[in-house]
Coordinates of C-alpha atoms in Angstrom, one line a residue:
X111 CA -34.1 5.9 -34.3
X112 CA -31.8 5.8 -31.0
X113 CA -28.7 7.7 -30.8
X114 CA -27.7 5.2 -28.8
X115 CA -27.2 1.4 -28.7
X116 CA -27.3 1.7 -32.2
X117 CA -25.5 -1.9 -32.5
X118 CA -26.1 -5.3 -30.1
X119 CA -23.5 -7.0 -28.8
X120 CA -23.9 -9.5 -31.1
X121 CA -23.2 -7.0 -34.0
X122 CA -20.3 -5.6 -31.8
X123 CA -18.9 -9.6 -31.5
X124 CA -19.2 -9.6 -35.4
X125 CA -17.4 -6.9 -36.4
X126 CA -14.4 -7.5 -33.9
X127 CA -14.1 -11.4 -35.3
X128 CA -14.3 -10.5 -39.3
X129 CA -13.3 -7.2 -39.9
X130 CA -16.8 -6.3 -41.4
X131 CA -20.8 -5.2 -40.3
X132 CA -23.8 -5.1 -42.3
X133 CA -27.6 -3.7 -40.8
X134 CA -30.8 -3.4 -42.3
X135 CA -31.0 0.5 -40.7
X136 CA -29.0 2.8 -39.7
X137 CA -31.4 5.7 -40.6
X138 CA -34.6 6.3 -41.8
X139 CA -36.6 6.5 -45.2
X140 CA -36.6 9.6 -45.0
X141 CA -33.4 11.0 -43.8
X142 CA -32.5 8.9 -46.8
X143 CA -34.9 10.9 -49.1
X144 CA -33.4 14.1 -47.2
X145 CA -29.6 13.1 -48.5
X146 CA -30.7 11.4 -52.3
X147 CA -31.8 14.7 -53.1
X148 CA -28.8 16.1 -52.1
X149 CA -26.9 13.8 -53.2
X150 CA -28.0 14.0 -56.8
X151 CA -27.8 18.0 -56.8
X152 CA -24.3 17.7 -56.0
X153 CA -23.4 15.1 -59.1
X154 CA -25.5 17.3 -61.3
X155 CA -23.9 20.7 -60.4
X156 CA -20.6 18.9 -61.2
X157 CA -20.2 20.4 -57.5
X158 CA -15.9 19.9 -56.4
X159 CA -14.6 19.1 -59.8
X160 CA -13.0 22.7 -60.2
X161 CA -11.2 21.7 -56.6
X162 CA -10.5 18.6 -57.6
X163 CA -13.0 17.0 -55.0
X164 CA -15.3 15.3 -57.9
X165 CA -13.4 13.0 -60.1
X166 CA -13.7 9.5 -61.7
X167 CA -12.1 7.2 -59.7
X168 CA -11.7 4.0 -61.9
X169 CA -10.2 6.3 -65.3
X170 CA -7.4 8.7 -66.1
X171 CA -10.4 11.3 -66.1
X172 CA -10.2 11.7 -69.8
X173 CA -13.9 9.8 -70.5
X174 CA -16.7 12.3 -71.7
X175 CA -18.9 10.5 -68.8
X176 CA -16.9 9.0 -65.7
X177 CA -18.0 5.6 -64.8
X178 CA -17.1 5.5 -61.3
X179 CA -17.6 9.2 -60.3
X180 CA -17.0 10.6 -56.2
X181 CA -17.0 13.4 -54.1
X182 CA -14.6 13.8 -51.5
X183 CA -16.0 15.3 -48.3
X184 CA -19.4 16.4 -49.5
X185 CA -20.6 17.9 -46.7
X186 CA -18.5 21.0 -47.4
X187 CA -20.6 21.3 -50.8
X188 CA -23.9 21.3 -49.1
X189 CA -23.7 21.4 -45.0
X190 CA -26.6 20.7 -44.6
X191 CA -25.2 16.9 -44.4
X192 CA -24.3 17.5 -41.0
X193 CA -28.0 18.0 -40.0
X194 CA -29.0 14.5 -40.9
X195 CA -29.9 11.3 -38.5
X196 CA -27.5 9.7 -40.2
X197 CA -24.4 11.4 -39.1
X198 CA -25.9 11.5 -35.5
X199 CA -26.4 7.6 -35.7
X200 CA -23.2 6.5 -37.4
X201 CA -21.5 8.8 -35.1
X202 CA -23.2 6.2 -32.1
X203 CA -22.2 3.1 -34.1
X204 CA -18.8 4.0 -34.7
X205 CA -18.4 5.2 -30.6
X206 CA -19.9 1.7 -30.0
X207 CA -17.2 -0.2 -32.2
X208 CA -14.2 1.8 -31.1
X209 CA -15.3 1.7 -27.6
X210 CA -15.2 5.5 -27.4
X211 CA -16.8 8.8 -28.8
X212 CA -15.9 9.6 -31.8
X213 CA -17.7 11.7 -34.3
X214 CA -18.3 10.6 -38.1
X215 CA -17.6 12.9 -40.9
X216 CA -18.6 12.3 -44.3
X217 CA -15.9 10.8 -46.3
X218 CA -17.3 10.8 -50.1
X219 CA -20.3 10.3 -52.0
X220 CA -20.0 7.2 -55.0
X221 CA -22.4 7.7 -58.1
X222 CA -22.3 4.0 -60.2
X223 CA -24.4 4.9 -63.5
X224 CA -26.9 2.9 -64.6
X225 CA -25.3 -0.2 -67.0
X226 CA -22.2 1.2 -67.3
X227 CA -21.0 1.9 -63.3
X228 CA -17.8 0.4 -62.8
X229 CA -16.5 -1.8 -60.0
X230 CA -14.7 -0.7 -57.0
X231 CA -12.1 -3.9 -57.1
X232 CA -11.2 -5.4 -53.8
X233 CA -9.0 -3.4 -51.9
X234 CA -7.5 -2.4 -48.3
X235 CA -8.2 1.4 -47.4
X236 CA -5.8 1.6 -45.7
X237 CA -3.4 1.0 -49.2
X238 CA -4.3 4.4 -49.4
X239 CA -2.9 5.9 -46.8
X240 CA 0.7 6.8 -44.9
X241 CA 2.5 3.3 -44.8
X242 CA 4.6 4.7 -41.3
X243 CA 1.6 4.3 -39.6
X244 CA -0.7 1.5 -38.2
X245 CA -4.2 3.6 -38.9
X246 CA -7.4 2.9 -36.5
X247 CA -10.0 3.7 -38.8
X248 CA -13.9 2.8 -39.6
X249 CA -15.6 3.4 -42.4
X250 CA -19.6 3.1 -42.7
X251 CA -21.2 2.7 -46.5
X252 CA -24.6 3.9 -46.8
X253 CA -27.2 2.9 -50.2
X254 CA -29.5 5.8 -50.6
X255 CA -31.7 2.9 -52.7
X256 CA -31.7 -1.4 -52.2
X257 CA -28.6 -2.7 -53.2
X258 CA -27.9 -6.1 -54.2
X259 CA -24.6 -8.1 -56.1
X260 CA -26.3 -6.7 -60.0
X261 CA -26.2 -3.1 -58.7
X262 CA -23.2 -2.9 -56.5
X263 CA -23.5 -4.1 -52.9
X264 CA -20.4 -4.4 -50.9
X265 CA -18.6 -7.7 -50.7
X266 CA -16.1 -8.2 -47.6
X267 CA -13.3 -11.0 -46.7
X268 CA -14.1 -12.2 -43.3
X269 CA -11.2 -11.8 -41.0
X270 CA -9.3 -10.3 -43.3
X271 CA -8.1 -7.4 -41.1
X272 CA -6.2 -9.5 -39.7
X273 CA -3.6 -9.4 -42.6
X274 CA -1.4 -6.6 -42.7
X275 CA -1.6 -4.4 -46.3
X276 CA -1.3 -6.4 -49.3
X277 CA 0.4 -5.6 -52.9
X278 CA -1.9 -3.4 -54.6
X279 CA -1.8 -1.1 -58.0
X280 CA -3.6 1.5 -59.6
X281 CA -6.9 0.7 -61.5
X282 CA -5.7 -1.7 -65.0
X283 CA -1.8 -0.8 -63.4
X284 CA -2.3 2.6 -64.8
X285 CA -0.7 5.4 -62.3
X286 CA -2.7 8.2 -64.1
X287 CA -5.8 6.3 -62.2
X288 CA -6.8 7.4 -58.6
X289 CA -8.4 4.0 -57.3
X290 CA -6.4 1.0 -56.2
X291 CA -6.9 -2.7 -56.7
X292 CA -5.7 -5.4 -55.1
X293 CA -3.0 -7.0 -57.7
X294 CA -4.3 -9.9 -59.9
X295 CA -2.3 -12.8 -58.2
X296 CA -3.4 -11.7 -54.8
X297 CA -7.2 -11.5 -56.5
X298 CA -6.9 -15.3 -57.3
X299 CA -5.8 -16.3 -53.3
X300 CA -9.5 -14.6 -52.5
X301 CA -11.9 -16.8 -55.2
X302 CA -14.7 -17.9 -53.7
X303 CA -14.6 -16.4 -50.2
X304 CA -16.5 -13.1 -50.7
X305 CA -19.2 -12.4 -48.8
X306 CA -22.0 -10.6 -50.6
X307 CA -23.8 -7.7 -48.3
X308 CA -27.2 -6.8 -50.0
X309 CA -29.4 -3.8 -48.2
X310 CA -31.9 -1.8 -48.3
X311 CA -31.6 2.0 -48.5
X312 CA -30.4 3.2 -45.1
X313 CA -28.9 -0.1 -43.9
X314 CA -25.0 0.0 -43.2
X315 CA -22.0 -1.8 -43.6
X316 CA -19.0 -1.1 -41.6
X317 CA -15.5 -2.2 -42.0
X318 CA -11.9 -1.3 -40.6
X319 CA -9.2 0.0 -43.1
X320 CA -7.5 -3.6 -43.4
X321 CA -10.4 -5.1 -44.5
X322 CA -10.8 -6.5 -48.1
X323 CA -13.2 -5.1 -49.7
X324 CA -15.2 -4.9 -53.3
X325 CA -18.8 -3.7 -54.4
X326 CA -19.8 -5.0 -58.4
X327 CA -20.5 -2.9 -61.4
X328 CA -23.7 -1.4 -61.6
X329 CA -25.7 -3.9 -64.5
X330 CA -28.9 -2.7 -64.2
X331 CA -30.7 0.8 -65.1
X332 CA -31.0 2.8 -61.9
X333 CA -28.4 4.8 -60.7
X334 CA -26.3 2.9 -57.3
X335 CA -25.8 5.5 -54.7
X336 CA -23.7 5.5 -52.2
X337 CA -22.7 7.7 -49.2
X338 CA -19.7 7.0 -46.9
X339 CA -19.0 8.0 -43.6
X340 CA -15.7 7.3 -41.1
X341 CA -13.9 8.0 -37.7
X342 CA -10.7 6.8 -36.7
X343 CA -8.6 7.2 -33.6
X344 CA -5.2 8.5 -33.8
X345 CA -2.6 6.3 -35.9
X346 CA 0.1 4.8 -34.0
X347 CA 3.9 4.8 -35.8
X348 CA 5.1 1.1 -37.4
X349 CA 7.8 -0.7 -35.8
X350 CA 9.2 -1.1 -39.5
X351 CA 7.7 1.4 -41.9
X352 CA 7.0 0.3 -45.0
X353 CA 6.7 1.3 -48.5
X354 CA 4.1 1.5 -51.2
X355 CA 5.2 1.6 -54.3
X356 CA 1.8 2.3 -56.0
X357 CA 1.6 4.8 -54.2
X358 CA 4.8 6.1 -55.6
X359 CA 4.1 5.4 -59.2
X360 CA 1.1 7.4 -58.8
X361 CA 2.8 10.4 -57.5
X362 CA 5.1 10.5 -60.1
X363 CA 2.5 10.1 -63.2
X364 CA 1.0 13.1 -61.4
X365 CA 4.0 15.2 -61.5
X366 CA 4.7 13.8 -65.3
X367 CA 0.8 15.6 -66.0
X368 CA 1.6 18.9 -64.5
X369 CA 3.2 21.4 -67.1

């Protein structure tokens, strides 16, 4: 595939009026055969959970078998990551939609087991982040197999990065939780608008930190695997900073944890 050009203007129009991208490629077969089997190696070894890099990101951590398991920043488990077309080619896309070179990094790596994978409930990124700041950031999911709405594809809101961050909590409004979700009354406002993003393995979606966003449980009895790449330009500072008070909560259940 081209390293550059990766996206048509058409694509580039997309993205700029809804907040959101999907393609059929953004690598090959078997670049994505390349990163599966890394990929798995790197949930198997267990491989960040001493450095607190591998956790489960929908519990309290306390399950014998996490049902939404990650790894932050993979690529510093195996390096060899940073050899693959993909990085190369997100890397193009992502210059293409900020209108500048940038280069990708790999964010984390999601593992949904088979039947019992949890949902990643709609969210804003950027919820997760310094609430001073206005962030300018793009993040690119990749399937390492065909996703559809029974195994987990990603769901977006069009145009919603046009709203600023909305009320969220942690997973079930339980602090001891890493993930975020949007709260239930703001869930309601959002019925019936999603917009379903099925691919095959190597296709992309791509979507700005304001962005609503949601991928299913995982219902059927093959693994979902998921890579995730971003870039982002440097943040500019809120005229009126705000506050986030799940954010908050969460910091202090984790100082309630430590002895």
């Amino acid at each position: 595939m081209p390293k550059k050009n990766i996206l048509g203007k058409e694509q580039l129009a997309f993205f700029n009026d809804n907040g959101y991208l999907a393609i059929d490629q953004l690598t090959s077969r078997e670049d994505v055969a390349f990163i599966r089997e890394i990929f798995d190696t790197l949930f198997s070894s267990e491989a960040g959970r001493k450095e607190g890099d591998q956790f489960d990101l929908a519990g309290p951590g306390e399950a014998e078998e996490a049902s939404l398991p990650q790894i932050m920043n993979p690529a510093k488990y195996a390096p060899e990551l940073n050899n693959s077309e993909l990085l190369k080619n997100a890397s193009a896309a992502l210059s293409q939609l900020f209108g500048e070179p940038v280069e990708a990094t790999f964010f984390h790596a999601i593992n949904k087991p088979p039947r019992h994978g949890a949902e990643t409930p709609w969210h804003q990124d950027a919820a997760y982040w310094d609430p001073v700041k206005l962030h300018n950031k793009i993040s690119v999911w990749v399937p390492l197999q065909e996703v559809f709405v029974d195994n987990g594809c990603m769901q977006f809101i069009p145009r919603s990065h046009l709203m600023d961050i909305l009320p969220h909590q942690s997973i079930n409004n339980d602090p001891r939780v890493q993930g975020l979700e949007l709260v239930p009354e703001e869930c309601e406002k959002i019925k019936g608008k999603a917009v379903p993003c099925p691919l095959p393995p190597g296709g992309a979606t791509f979507h700005g930190g304001y962005t609503l966003h949601y991928a299913g449980p995982n219902k059927t009895d093959r693994p979902r695997r998921a890579i995730i790449l971003e870039a982002e330009l440097p943040p500019s500072i809120r005229d009126k900073p705000m506050r986030f008070p799940w954010l908050e909560r969460r910091d202090a259940a984790r100082k309630q944890k430590k002895p």
